[in-house]
PDB file of C-alpha atoms and ligand atoms in Angstrom:
ATOM      1  CA  MET A   1      -7.995  -4.932 -14.329  1.00  0.00           C
ATOM      2  CA  GLY A   2      -4.488  -6.369 -14.005  1.00  0.00           C
ATOM      3  CA  PHE A   3      -1.568  -5.978 -16.429  1.00  0.00           C
ATOM      4  CA  ASP A   4       0.686  -8.583 -14.760  1.00  0.00           C
ATOM      5  CA  LEU A   5       3.069  -5.746 -13.892  1.00  0.00           C
ATOM      6  CA  LEU A   6       4.251  -7.546 -10.746  1.00  0.00           C
ATOM      7  CA  LYS A   7       3.993 -11.114 -11.988  1.00  0.00           C
ATOM      8  CA  GLY A   8       6.279 -13.393  -9.962  1.00  0.00           C
ATOM      9  CA  LYS A   9       7.364 -10.613  -7.600  1.00  0.00           C
ATOM     10  CA  ARG A  10       7.431 -10.843  -3.801  1.00  0.00           C
ATOM     11  CA  GLY A  11       6.510  -7.875  -1.644  1.00  0.00           C
ATOM     12  CA  ILE A  12       6.062  -6.662   1.926  1.00  0.00           C
ATOM     13  CA  ILE A  13       3.327  -4.106   2.646  1.00  0.00           C
ATOM     14  CA  PHE A  14       3.496  -2.218   5.956  1.00  0.00           C
ATOM     15  CA  GLY A  15       0.555  -0.149   7.205  1.00  0.00           C
ATOM     16  CA  ALA A  16      -2.779  -1.586   5.991  1.00  0.00           C
ATOM     17  CA  LEU A  17      -5.176  -0.825   8.861  1.00  0.00           C
ATOM     18  CA  ASN A  18      -8.616  -0.766   7.232  1.00  0.00           C
ATOM     19  CA  ASP A  19     -10.095  -0.496   3.769  1.00  0.00           C
ATOM     20  CA  MET A  20      -9.461   3.273   3.715  1.00  0.00           C
ATOM     21  CA  SER A  21      -5.698   2.813   4.208  1.00  0.00           C
ATOM     22  CA  ILE A  22      -3.515   3.582   1.220  1.00  0.00           C
ATOM     23  CA  ALA A  23      -1.546   0.392   2.008  1.00  0.00           C
ATOM     24  CA  TRP A  24      -4.766  -1.650   1.820  1.00  0.00           C
ATOM     25  CA  LYS A  25      -5.351  -0.528  -1.768  1.00  0.00           C
ATOM     26  CA  VAL A  26      -1.697  -1.115  -2.651  1.00  0.00           C
ATOM     27  CA  ALA A  27      -1.915  -4.661  -1.254  1.00  0.00           C
ATOM     28  CA  GLU A  28      -5.038  -5.411  -3.294  1.00  0.00           C
ATOM     29  CA  ARG A  29      -3.567  -3.942  -6.485  1.00  0.00           C
ATOM     30  CA  ALA A  30      -0.205  -5.700  -5.999  1.00  0.00           C
ATOM     31  CA  VAL A  31      -1.903  -9.101  -5.796  1.00  0.00           C
ATOM     32  CA  GLU A  32      -4.111  -8.201  -8.756  1.00  0.00           C
ATOM     33  CA  GLU A  33      -0.904  -7.509 -10.697  1.00  0.00           C
ATOM     34  CA  GLY A  34       0.436 -10.980  -9.944  1.00  0.00           C
ATOM     35  CA  ALA A  35       2.561 -10.405  -6.814  1.00  0.00           C
ATOM     36  CA  GLN A  36       2.678 -12.533  -3.690  1.00  0.00           C
ATOM     37  CA  ILE A  37       2.840 -10.428  -0.543  1.00  0.00           C
ATOM     38  CA  THR A  38       3.044 -10.421   3.227  1.00  0.00           C
ATOM     39  CA  LEU A  39       1.342  -7.792   5.386  1.00  0.00           C
ATOM     40  CA  SER A  40       2.724  -6.148   8.506  1.00  0.00           C
ATOM     41  CA  ASN A  41       1.305  -3.789  11.094  1.00  0.00           C
ATOM     42  CA  THR A  42       1.548  -3.240  14.853  1.00  0.00           C
ATOM     43  CA  PRO A  43       0.601  -6.238  17.032  1.00  0.00           C
ATOM     44  CA  VAL A  44      -2.508  -4.326  18.224  1.00  0.00           C
ATOM     45  CA  ALA A  45      -3.605  -3.478  14.681  1.00  0.00           C
ATOM     46  CA  CYS A  46      -3.073  -7.108  13.643  1.00  0.00           C
ATOM     47  CA  ARG A  47      -5.098  -8.443  16.573  1.00  0.00           C
ATOM     48  CA  MET A  48      -7.961  -5.995  16.523  1.00  0.00           C
ATOM     49  CA  GLY A  49      -8.009  -4.635  13.014  1.00  0.00           C
ATOM     50  CA  GLU A  50      -9.493  -5.734   9.752  1.00  0.00           C
ATOM     51  CA  VAL A  51      -6.041  -6.789   8.527  1.00  0.00           C
ATOM     52  CA  VAL A  52      -6.913 -10.436   9.186  1.00  0.00           C
ATOM     53  CA  ASP A  53      -9.723 -10.247   6.598  1.00  0.00           C
ATOM     54  CA  LEU A  54      -7.358  -8.687   4.068  1.00  0.00           C
ATOM     55  CA  GLY A  55      -4.785 -11.411   4.730  1.00  0.00           C
ATOM     56  CA  LYS A  56      -7.385 -14.101   4.092  1.00  0.00           C
ATOM     57  CA  LYS A  57      -8.670 -12.409   0.963  1.00  0.00           C
ATOM     58  CA  LEU A  58      -5.206 -11.974  -0.534  1.00  0.00           C
ATOM     59  CA  ASN A  59      -3.754 -15.220   0.812  1.00  0.00           C
ATOM     60  CA  ALA A  60      -1.114 -13.124   2.561  1.00  0.00           C
ATOM     61  CA  GLU A  61       0.649 -13.996   5.801  1.00  0.00           C
ATOM     62  CA  ILE A  62       0.333 -11.301   8.479  1.00  0.00           C
ATOM     63  CA  ILE A  63       3.532 -10.616  10.405  1.00  0.00           C
ATOM     64  CA  PRO A  64       3.067  -8.234  13.357  1.00  0.00           C
ATOM     65  CA  ALA A  65       5.837  -5.688  13.960  1.00  0.00           C
ATOM     66  CA  ASP A  66       6.348  -2.397  15.682  1.00  0.00           C
ATOM     67  CA  ALA A  67       8.230  -0.654  12.882  1.00  0.00           C
ATOM     68  CA  THR A  68      10.431   1.150  15.417  1.00  0.00           C
ATOM     69  CA  ASN A  69      11.743  -2.216  16.672  1.00  0.00           C
ATOM     70  CA  VAL A  70      14.680  -3.608  14.681  1.00  0.00           C
ATOM     71  CA  ALA A  71      14.222  -7.200  15.925  1.00  0.00           C
ATOM     72  CA  ASP A  72      10.564  -7.099  14.815  1.00  0.00           C
ATOM     73  CA  LEU A  73      11.629  -5.891  11.379  1.00  0.00           C
ATOM     74  CA  GLU A  74      14.262  -8.629  11.084  1.00  0.00           C
ATOM     75  CA  ASN A  75      11.491 -11.108  11.783  1.00  0.00           C
ATOM     76  CA  VAL A  76       9.279  -9.545   9.083  1.00  0.00           C
ATOM     77  CA  PHE A  77      12.012  -9.908   6.452  1.00  0.00           C
ATOM     78  CA  ALA A  78      13.033 -13.422   7.568  1.00  0.00           C
ATOM     79  CA  LYS A  79       9.446 -14.732   7.680  1.00  0.00           C
ATOM     80  CA  SER A  80       8.516 -13.009   4.429  1.00  0.00           C
ATOM     81  CA  MET A  81      11.444 -14.601   2.569  1.00  0.00           C
ATOM     82  CA  GLU A  82      10.487 -17.945   4.084  1.00  0.00           C
ATOM     83  CA  VAL A  83       6.785 -17.887   3.172  1.00  0.00           C
ATOM     84  CA  LEU A  84       7.246 -16.166  -0.194  1.00  0.00           C
ATOM     85  CA  GLY A  85      10.169 -18.406  -1.128  1.00  0.00           C
ATOM     86  CA  GLY A  86      12.974 -15.958  -1.853  1.00  0.00           C
ATOM     87  CA  LYS A  87      14.280 -12.409  -1.697  1.00  0.00           C
ATOM     88  CA  ILE A  88      11.864  -9.493  -1.614  1.00  0.00           C
ATOM     89  CA  ASP A  89      11.290  -7.408  -4.758  1.00  0.00           C
ATOM     90  CA  PHE A  90       9.294  -4.523  -3.297  1.00  0.00           C
ATOM     91  CA  VAL A  91       8.480  -2.958   0.055  1.00  0.00           C
ATOM     92  CA  LEU A  92       5.858  -0.327   0.935  1.00  0.00           C
ATOM     93  CA  HIS A  93       6.371   1.740   4.092  1.00  0.00           C
ATOM     94  CA  SER A  94       2.937   3.293   4.713  1.00  0.00           C
ATOM     95  CA  ILE A  95       3.369   4.231   8.363  1.00  0.00           C
ATOM     96  CA  GLY A  96       2.727   7.498  10.156  1.00  0.00           C
ATOM     97  CA  MET A  97       1.620   8.679  13.575  1.00  0.00           C
ATOM     98  CA  SER A  98       2.065  11.762  15.757  1.00  0.00           C
ATOM     99  CA  LEU A  99       1.151  11.779  19.432  1.00  0.00           C
ATOM    100  CA  ASN A 100       1.440  15.578  19.424  1.00  0.00           C
ATOM    101  CA  VAL A 101      -1.296  15.691  16.768  1.00  0.00           C
ATOM    102  CA  ARG A 102      -3.359  13.098  18.605  1.00  0.00           C
ATOM    103  CA  LYS A 103      -3.060  14.892  21.939  1.00  0.00           C
ATOM    104  CA  LYS A 104      -3.660  18.270  20.283  1.00  0.00           C
ATOM    105  CA  ARG A 105      -0.251  19.726  21.198  1.00  0.00           C
ATOM    106  CA  VAL A 106       0.408  22.631  18.825  1.00  0.00           C
ATOM    107  CA  TYR A 107       3.780  23.133  17.078  1.00  0.00           C
ATOM    108  CA  HIS A 108       4.931  25.879  19.436  1.00  0.00           C
ATOM    109  CA  ASP A 109       4.083  23.725  22.464  1.00  0.00           C
ATOM    110  CA  LEU A 110       5.412  20.299  21.487  1.00  0.00           C
ATOM    111  CA  ASP A 111       5.938  17.501  23.947  1.00  0.00           C
ATOM    112  CA  TYR A 112       9.467  16.330  23.092  1.00  0.00           C
ATOM    113  CA  ASN A 113       8.882  12.715  24.083  1.00  0.00           C
ATOM    114  CA  TYR A 114       5.989  12.705  21.638  1.00  0.00           C
ATOM    115  CA  LEU A 115       8.178  14.398  19.018  1.00  0.00           C
ATOM    116  CA  ASN A 116      10.779  11.637  19.380  1.00  0.00           C
ATOM    117  CA  LYS A 117       8.023   9.069  18.865  1.00  0.00           C
ATOM    118  CA  THR A 118       6.668  10.919  15.829  1.00  0.00           C
ATOM    119  CA  LEU A 119      10.106  10.933  14.208  1.00  0.00           C
ATOM    120  CA  ASP A 120      10.830   7.320  15.149  1.00  0.00           C
ATOM    121  CA  ILE A 121       7.486   5.924  13.938  1.00  0.00           C
ATOM    122  CA  SER A 122       6.997   8.116  10.879  1.00  0.00           C
ATOM    123  CA  ALA A 123      10.553   8.545   9.549  1.00  0.00           C
ATOM    124  CA  ILE A 124      13.369   6.664  11.315  1.00  0.00           C
ATOM    125  CA  SER A 125      11.390   3.419  10.954  1.00  0.00           C
ATOM    126  CA  PHE A 126      11.976   3.845   7.203  1.00  0.00           C
ATOM    127  CA  HIS A 127      15.726   3.872   7.828  1.00  0.00           C
ATOM    128  CA  LYS A 128      15.298   0.782  10.010  1.00  0.00           C
ATOM    129  CA  VAL A 129      13.371  -1.042   7.278  1.00  0.00           C
ATOM    130  CA  LEU A 130      16.102  -0.173   4.766  1.00  0.00           C
ATOM    131  CA  GLN A 131      19.001  -1.022   7.078  1.00  0.00           C
ATOM    132  CA  VAL A 132      17.486  -4.361   8.093  1.00  0.00           C
ATOM    133  CA  GLY A 133      16.767  -5.215   4.452  1.00  0.00           C
ATOM    134  CA  PHE A 134      20.326  -4.210   3.495  1.00  0.00           C
ATOM    135  CA  LYS A 135      22.100  -6.092   6.302  1.00  0.00           C
ATOM    136  CA  MET A 136      20.048  -9.240   5.707  1.00  0.00           C
ATOM    137  CA  ASP A 137      20.566  -8.830   1.949  1.00  0.00           C
ATOM    138  CA  ALA A 138      16.828  -9.480   1.770  1.00  0.00           C
ATOM    139  CA  ILE A 139      15.941  -7.276  -1.214  1.00  0.00           C
ATOM    140  CA  SER A 140      16.706  -8.459  -4.737  1.00  0.00           C
ATOM    141  CA  GLU A 141      18.606  -6.477  -7.393  1.00  0.00           C
ATOM    142  CA  TRP A 142      16.368  -3.852  -9.024  1.00  0.00           C
ATOM    143  CA  GLY A 143      14.042  -4.145  -6.027  1.00  0.00           C
ATOM    144  CA  SER A 144      11.967  -1.082  -5.123  1.00  0.00           C
ATOM    145  CA  VAL A 145      11.296   0.427  -1.700  1.00  0.00           C
ATOM    146  CA  MET A 146       8.673   3.179  -1.330  1.00  0.00           C
ATOM    147  CA  ALA A 147       7.436   5.357   1.514  1.00  0.00           C
ATOM    148  CA  LEU A 148       4.565   7.838   1.517  1.00  0.00           C
ATOM    149  CA  SER A 149       5.127  11.538   2.155  1.00  0.00           C
ATOM    150  CA  TYR A 150       3.283  14.849   2.069  1.00  0.00           C
ATOM    151  CA  VAL A 151       4.106  18.291   0.593  1.00  0.00           C
ATOM    152  CA  ALA A 152       4.293  19.753   4.126  1.00  0.00           C
ATOM    153  CA  ALA A 153       7.881  18.428   4.007  1.00  0.00           C
ATOM    154  CA  GLN A 154       8.703  21.361   1.682  1.00  0.00           C
ATOM    155  CA  ARG A 155       6.111  24.010   2.481  1.00  0.00           C
ATOM    156  CA  THR A 156       4.359  24.896   5.711  1.00  0.00           C
ATOM    157  CA  PHE A 157       0.789  23.742   6.090  1.00  0.00           C
ATOM    158  CA  TYR A 158      -1.201  25.049   9.011  1.00  0.00           C
ATOM    159  CA  GLY A 159      -1.990  22.229  11.441  1.00  0.00           C
ATOM    160  CA  TYR A 160       0.346  19.556   9.980  1.00  0.00           C
ATOM    161  CA  ASN A 161       2.478  20.023  13.071  1.00  0.00           C
ATOM    162  CA  ASP A 162       5.505  17.801  13.768  1.00  0.00           C
ATOM    163  CA  MET A 163       4.508  15.438  10.945  1.00  0.00           C
ATOM    164  CA  ALA A 164       6.019  18.056   8.603  1.00  0.00           C
ATOM    165  CA  ASP A 165       9.420  17.497  10.225  1.00  0.00           C
ATOM    166  CA  ALA A 166       8.934  13.735  10.088  1.00  0.00           C
ATOM    167  CA  LYS A 167       8.149  13.877   6.361  1.00  0.00           C
ATOM    168  CA  ALA A 168      11.201  16.074   5.664  1.00  0.00           C
ATOM    169  CA  LEU A 169      13.354  13.478   7.432  1.00  0.00           C
ATOM    170  CA  LEU A 170      11.605  10.612   5.627  1.00  0.00           C
ATOM    171  CA  GLU A 171      12.381  12.143   2.221  1.00  0.00           C
ATOM    172  CA  SER A 172      15.990  12.788   3.249  1.00  0.00           C
ATOM    173  CA  ILE A 173      16.387   9.151   4.305  1.00  0.00           C
ATOM    174  CA  ALA A 174      15.095   8.053   0.881  1.00  0.00           C
ATOM    175  CA  ARG A 175      17.853  10.120  -0.767  1.00  0.00           C
ATOM    176  CA  SER A 176      20.652   9.146   1.601  1.00  0.00           C
ATOM    177  CA  PHE A 177      19.876   5.416   1.719  1.00  0.00           C
ATOM    178  CA  GLY A 178      18.837   5.407  -1.932  1.00  0.00           C
ATOM    179  CA  TYR A 179      22.371   6.428  -2.918  1.00  0.00           C
ATOM    180  CA  ILE A 180      23.968   3.597  -0.941  1.00  0.00           C
ATOM    181  CA  TYR A 181      21.390   0.931  -1.827  1.00  0.00           C
ATOM    182  CA  GLY A 182      21.582   1.859  -5.502  1.00  0.00           C
ATOM    183  CA  ARG A 183      25.374   1.890  -5.567  1.00  0.00           C
ATOM    184  CA  GLU A 184      25.804  -1.373  -3.663  1.00  0.00           C
ATOM    185  CA  ARG A 185      22.815  -3.512  -4.670  1.00  0.00           C
ATOM    186  CA  LYS A 186      20.885  -1.725  -7.445  1.00  0.00           C
ATOM    187  CA  VAL A 187      17.877  -1.283  -5.174  1.00  0.00           C
ATOM    188  CA  ARG A 188      15.819   1.881  -5.693  1.00  0.00           C
ATOM    189  CA  VAL A 189      14.388   3.976  -2.869  1.00  0.00           C
ATOM    190  CA  ASN A 190      11.744   6.678  -3.394  1.00  0.00           C
ATOM    191  CA  THR A 191       8.943   8.535  -1.666  1.00  0.00           C
ATOM    192  CA  ILE A 192       5.557   9.433  -3.130  1.00  0.00           C
ATOM    193  CA  SER A 193       4.171  12.773  -1.966  1.00  0.00           C
ATOM    194  CA  GLN A 194       0.458  12.085  -1.955  1.00  0.00           C
ATOM    195  CA  SER A 195      -2.602  14.410  -1.985  1.00  0.00           C
ATOM    196  CA  PRO A 196      -4.498  14.662   1.319  1.00  0.00           C
ATOM    197  CA  THR A 197      -6.573  11.493   1.499  1.00  0.00           C
ATOM    198  CA  VAL A 198      -9.453  10.409   3.724  1.00  0.00           C
ATOM    199  CA  THR A 199      -7.936   7.683   5.941  1.00  0.00           C
ATOM    200  CA  THR A 200      -7.535   7.071   9.670  1.00  0.00           C
ATOM    201  CA  ALA A 201      -4.155   8.887   9.757  1.00  0.00           C
ATOM    202  CA  GLY A 202      -5.461  11.597   7.405  1.00  0.00           C
ATOM    203  CA  SER A 203      -8.444  12.323   9.662  1.00  0.00           C
ATOM    204  CA  GLY A 204      -6.031  13.247  12.476  1.00  0.00           C
ATOM    205  CA  VAL A 205      -4.771  16.277  10.543  1.00  0.00           C
ATOM    206  CA  LYS A 206      -6.300  19.518  11.804  1.00  0.00           C
ATOM    207  CA  GLY A 207      -8.837  20.929   9.336  1.00  0.00           C
ATOM    208  CA  ILE A 208      -8.490  17.960   6.965  1.00  0.00           C
ATOM    209  CA  ASP A 209     -11.871  18.579   5.251  1.00  0.00           C
ATOM    210  CA  GLY A 210     -10.939  22.168   4.404  1.00  0.00           C
ATOM    211  CA  LEU A 211      -7.493  21.046   3.298  1.00  0.00           C
ATOM    212  CA  ILE A 212      -8.925  18.395   0.991  1.00  0.00           C
ATOM    213  CA  ASP A 213     -11.332  20.930  -0.545  1.00  0.00           C
ATOM    214  CA  PHE A 214      -8.559  23.523  -0.916  1.00  0.00           C
ATOM    215  CA  SER A 215      -6.126  21.164  -2.633  1.00  0.00           C
ATOM    216  CA  GLU A 216      -8.925  19.793  -4.818  1.00  0.00           C
ATOM    217  CA  ARG A 217      -9.583  23.345  -6.060  1.00  0.00           C
ATOM    218  CA  MET A 218      -5.872  24.103  -6.438  1.00  0.00           C
ATOM    219  CA  SER A 219      -5.006  20.948  -8.417  1.00  0.00           C
ATOM    220  CA  PRO A 220      -5.744  21.070 -12.154  1.00  0.00           C
ATOM    221  CA  LEU A 221      -6.352  17.297 -12.112  1.00  0.00           C
ATOM    222  CA  GLY A 222      -8.024  17.266  -8.698  1.00  0.00           C
ATOM    223  CA  ASN A 223      -6.773  15.310  -5.658  1.00  0.00           C
ATOM    224  CA  ALA A 224      -5.290  11.857  -6.127  1.00  0.00           C
ATOM    225  CA  ASP A 225      -7.228   9.322  -4.045  1.00  0.00           C
ATOM    226  CA  ALA A 226      -5.942   6.170  -2.330  1.00  0.00           C
ATOM    227  CA  MET A 227      -6.554   4.004  -5.401  1.00  0.00           C
ATOM    228  CA  ASP A 228      -4.679   6.465  -7.639  1.00  0.00           C
ATOM    229  CA  CYS A 229      -1.815   6.290  -5.149  1.00  0.00           C
ATOM    230  CA  ALA A 230      -1.900   2.490  -5.199  1.00  0.00           C
ATOM    231  CA  ASN A 231      -1.667   2.489  -8.986  1.00  0.00           C
ATOM    232  CA  TYR A 232       1.338   4.812  -8.860  1.00  0.00           C
ATOM    233  CA  CYS A 233       3.005   2.558  -6.273  1.00  0.00           C
ATOM    234  CA  ILE A 234       2.470  -0.444  -8.584  1.00  0.00           C
ATOM    235  CA  THR A 235       4.290   1.282 -11.444  1.00  0.00           C
ATOM    236  CA  MET A 236       7.116   2.170  -9.038  1.00  0.00           C
ATOM    237  CA  PHE A 237       7.379  -1.483  -7.958  1.00  0.00           C
ATOM    238  CA  SER A 238       7.321  -2.693 -11.559  1.00  0.00           C
ATOM    239  CA  ASP A 239      10.252  -3.126 -13.951  1.00  0.00           C
ATOM    240  CA  LEU A 240       9.014  -0.113 -15.938  1.00  0.00           C
ATOM    241  CA  THR A 241      10.668   2.341 -13.520  1.00  0.00           C
ATOM    242  CA  ARG A 242      14.037   0.677 -12.912  1.00  0.00           C
ATOM    243  CA  LYS A 243      16.130   3.831 -13.149  1.00  0.00           C
ATOM    244  CA  VAL A 244      14.034   5.979 -10.815  1.00  0.00           C
ATOM    245  CA  THR A 245      15.648   6.337  -7.410  1.00  0.00           C
ATOM    246  CA  MET A 246      16.319   8.864  -4.608  1.00  0.00           C
ATOM    247  CA  GLN A 247      13.271  10.864  -5.707  1.00  0.00           C
ATOM    248  CA  ASN A 248      10.352  12.465  -3.952  1.00  0.00           C
ATOM    249  CA  LEU A 249       7.604  11.984  -6.535  1.00  0.00           C
ATOM    250  CA  PHE A 250       4.665  14.360  -6.306  1.00  0.00           C
ATOM    251  CA  HIS A 251       1.394  12.549  -6.846  1.00  0.00           C
ATOM    252  CA  ASP A 252      -1.072  15.324  -6.235  1.00  0.00           C
ATOM    253  CA  GLY A 253      -2.922  16.291  -9.423  1.00  0.00           C
ATOM    254  CA  GLY A 254      -0.463  19.160  -9.955  1.00  0.00           C
ATOM    255  CA  PHE A 255      -1.044  20.834  -6.568  1.00  0.00           C
ATOM    256  CA  SER A 256       2.632  21.308  -5.683  1.00  0.00           C
ATOM    257  CA  ASN A 257       3.327  23.503  -8.732  1.00  0.00           C
ATOM    258  CA  VAL A 258       0.279  25.765  -8.477  1.00  0.00           C
ATOM    259  CA  GLY A 259       0.432  29.109  -6.665  1.00  0.00           C
ATOM    260  CA  MET A 260      -3.194  30.104  -7.179  1.00  0.00           C
ATOM    261  CA  SER A 261      -5.878  28.508  -9.318  1.00  0.00           C
ATOM    262  CA  LEU A 262      -9.076  29.913 -10.791  1.00  0.00           C
ATOM    263  CA  ARG A 263     -11.214  27.583  -8.679  1.00  0.00           C
ATOM    264  CA  ALA A 264      -9.419  28.460  -5.451  1.00  0.00           C
ATOM    265  CA  MET A 265      -9.512  32.197  -6.249  1.00  0.00           C
ATOM    266  CA  THR A 266     -13.240  32.004  -6.992  1.00  0.00           C
ATOM    267  CA  GLN A 267     -13.844  30.429  -3.586  1.00  0.00           C
ATOM    268  CA  TYR A 268     -11.531  32.927  -1.871  1.00  0.00           C
ATOM    269  CA  ASN A 269     -13.354  35.858  -3.461  1.00  0.00           C
ATOM    270  CA  LYS A 270     -16.671  34.519  -2.126  1.00  0.00           C
ATOM    271  CA  SER A 271     -15.415  35.125   1.410  1.00  0.00           C
ATOM    272  CA  PHE A 272     -14.951  38.822   0.547  1.00  0.00           C
ATOM    273  CA  GLU A 273     -18.488  38.973  -0.787  1.00  0.00           C
ATOM    274  CA  GLN A 274     -19.783  37.487   2.469  1.00  0.00           C
ATOM    275  CA  ASN A 275     -17.717  39.913   4.517  1.00  0.00           C
ATOM    276  CA  ASP A 276     -18.977  42.797   2.378  1.00  0.00           C
ATOM    277  CA  LEU A 277     -22.532  41.627   2.996  1.00  0.00           C
ATOM    278  CA  LYS A 278     -21.917  41.473   6.722  1.00  0.00           C
ATOM    279  CA  ASP A 279     -20.514  45.012   6.618  1.00  0.00           C
ATOM    280  CA  MET A 280     -23.754  46.175   5.031  1.00  0.00           C
ATOM    281  CA  TYR A 281     -25.860  45.057   7.975  1.00  0.00           C
TER     282      TYR A 281
HETATM  283  P1  NAI B   1      -3.592   4.778   7.975  1.00  0.00           P
HETATM  284  O1  NAI B   1      -3.949   5.272   9.337  1.00  0.00           O
HETATM  285  O2  NAI B   1      -4.518   3.856   7.309  1.00  0.00           O
HETATM  286  O3  NAI B   1      -2.123   4.148   7.997  1.00  0.00           O
HETATM  287  C1  NAI B   1      -1.136   4.472   8.956  1.00  0.00           C
HETATM  288  C2  NAI B   1      -0.561   3.146   9.433  1.00  0.00           C
HETATM  289  O4  NAI B   1       0.572   3.317  10.287  1.00  0.00           O
HETATM  290  C3  NAI B   1      -1.584   2.323  10.231  1.00  0.00           C
HETATM  291  O5  NAI B   1      -1.775   1.074   9.615  1.00  0.00           O
HETATM  292  C4  NAI B   1      -0.922   2.178  11.578  1.00  0.00           C
HETATM  293  O6  NAI B   1      -1.289   0.998  12.268  1.00  0.00           O
HETATM  294  C5  NAI B   1       0.544   2.213  11.176  1.00  0.00           C
HETATM  295  N1  NAI B   1       1.441   2.422  12.307  1.00  0.00           N
HETATM  296  C6  NAI B   1       1.369   3.400  13.262  1.00  0.00           C
HETATM  297  N2  NAI B   1       2.353   3.216  14.158  1.00  0.00           N
HETATM  298  C7  NAI B   1       3.065   2.123  13.764  1.00  0.00           C
HETATM  299  C8  NAI B   1       4.198   1.442  14.285  1.00  0.00           C
HETATM  300  N3  NAI B   1       4.818   1.851  15.396  1.00  0.00           N
HETATM  301  N4  NAI B   1       4.640   0.339  13.625  1.00  0.00           N
HETATM  302  C9  NAI B   1       4.030  -0.094  12.498  1.00  0.00           C
HETATM  303  N5  NAI B   1       2.959   0.513  11.968  1.00  0.00           N
HETATM  304  C10 NAI B   1       2.485   1.607  12.592  1.00  0.00           C
HETATM  305  O7  NAI B   1      -3.425   6.122   7.103  1.00  0.00           O
HETATM  306  P2  NAI B   1      -2.813   6.402   5.656  1.00  0.00           P
HETATM  307  O8  NAI B   1      -3.288   7.754   5.294  1.00  0.00           O
HETATM  308  O9  NAI B   1      -3.068   5.279   4.736  1.00  0.00           O
HETATM  309  O10 NAI B   1      -1.265   6.561   5.956  1.00  0.00           O
HETATM  310  C11 NAI B   1      -0.260   5.867   5.281  1.00  0.00           C
HETATM  311  C12 NAI B   1       0.919   6.784   4.971  1.00  0.00           C
HETATM  312  O11 NAI B   1       0.523   7.762   4.010  1.00  0.00           O
HETATM  313  C13 NAI B   1       1.452   7.562   6.179  1.00  0.00           C
HETATM  314  O12 NAI B   1       2.866   7.652   6.092  1.00  0.00           O
HETATM  315  C14 NAI B   1       0.844   8.930   5.959  1.00  0.00           C
HETATM  316  O13 NAI B   1       1.555   9.969   6.610  1.00  0.00           O
HETATM  317  C15 NAI B   1       0.985   9.007   4.441  1.00  0.00           C
HETATM  318  N6  NAI B   1       0.190  10.063   3.810  1.00  0.00           N
HETATM  319  C16 NAI B   1      -1.133  10.169   4.082  1.00  0.00           C
HETATM  320  C17 NAI B   1      -1.867  11.206   3.551  1.00  0.00           C
HETATM  321  C18 NAI B   1      -3.308  11.375   3.924  1.00  0.00           C
HETATM  322  O14 NAI B   1      -3.846  12.485   3.727  1.00  0.00           O
HETATM  323  N7  NAI B   1      -3.981  10.342   4.417  1.00  0.00           N
HETATM  324  C19 NAI B   1      -1.256  12.198   2.627  1.00  0.00           C
HETATM  325  C20 NAI B   1       0.131  11.963   2.370  1.00  0.00           C
HETATM  326  C21 NAI B   1       0.827  10.936   2.957  1.00  0.00           C
END
């Protein structure tokens, strides 16, 4: 059900790959709330992916771009302003990829070329999006730019690898650019730190099933799913959150403030029982 929260607004959504993608849900919800949007993803994803179907369904132009390429991003902003008929009110950066994770290089044996790519794709591309938007003066006053992060930016999570460093940088860029964009143009910049979520990128994380179960048990409200995340993004794009900027906003059912929960402890204790049983035989 829509509340017209984004009525008349123009947005760019980066990173919808398939119907599991967080960006996919955000795109659907944004249009439901009255926005007009464009979609962007890598040329390969746009050619081969399901993005074309989403574009048709939402009447959204698809503008291919490698988010690490400044000229591509300039084209995304220029075309988006052209087809949507004015400056952009909101942007979602929902982009992440680590070749070290993909190629199963562990954190104490990183390939540094891969690390550079991880940082460029998953974090510096956010700076590029912001800088291009700023230089082109493409984002309207009180516009809202969001990127998606994970709590491994603050605390170490086994298996999250170099993506943890990328997320720490991503959140820092939101603060640093958020100060300048707020001061100069009244544009807000934030990150949402989302629960582990079953998506294509999420499935790359080592032990993701265990991690999802663990954080589900640790979070008093349970994990936030992709649709919950989309709804949060919509409020952050809306005029209801105009004074929120430079923040990393935890959207995780309470996970980040829990040290140990009853449900997690109960599960943990079961492992002792099993070990005790084994000892008996
Ligand atoms: P996804 O795999 O659906 O989305 C990742 C997107 O990044 C894809 O659309 C992919 O084509 C795009 N991408 C990769 N390289 C690119 C490049 N060079 N240029 C432009 N686009 C590129 O997965 P998901 O989970 O929806 O990921 C979206 C964001 O949410 C990522 O930043 C991810 O780290 C973040 N996130 C995901 C969580 C999860 O558990 N799935 C938890 C917390 C944050």
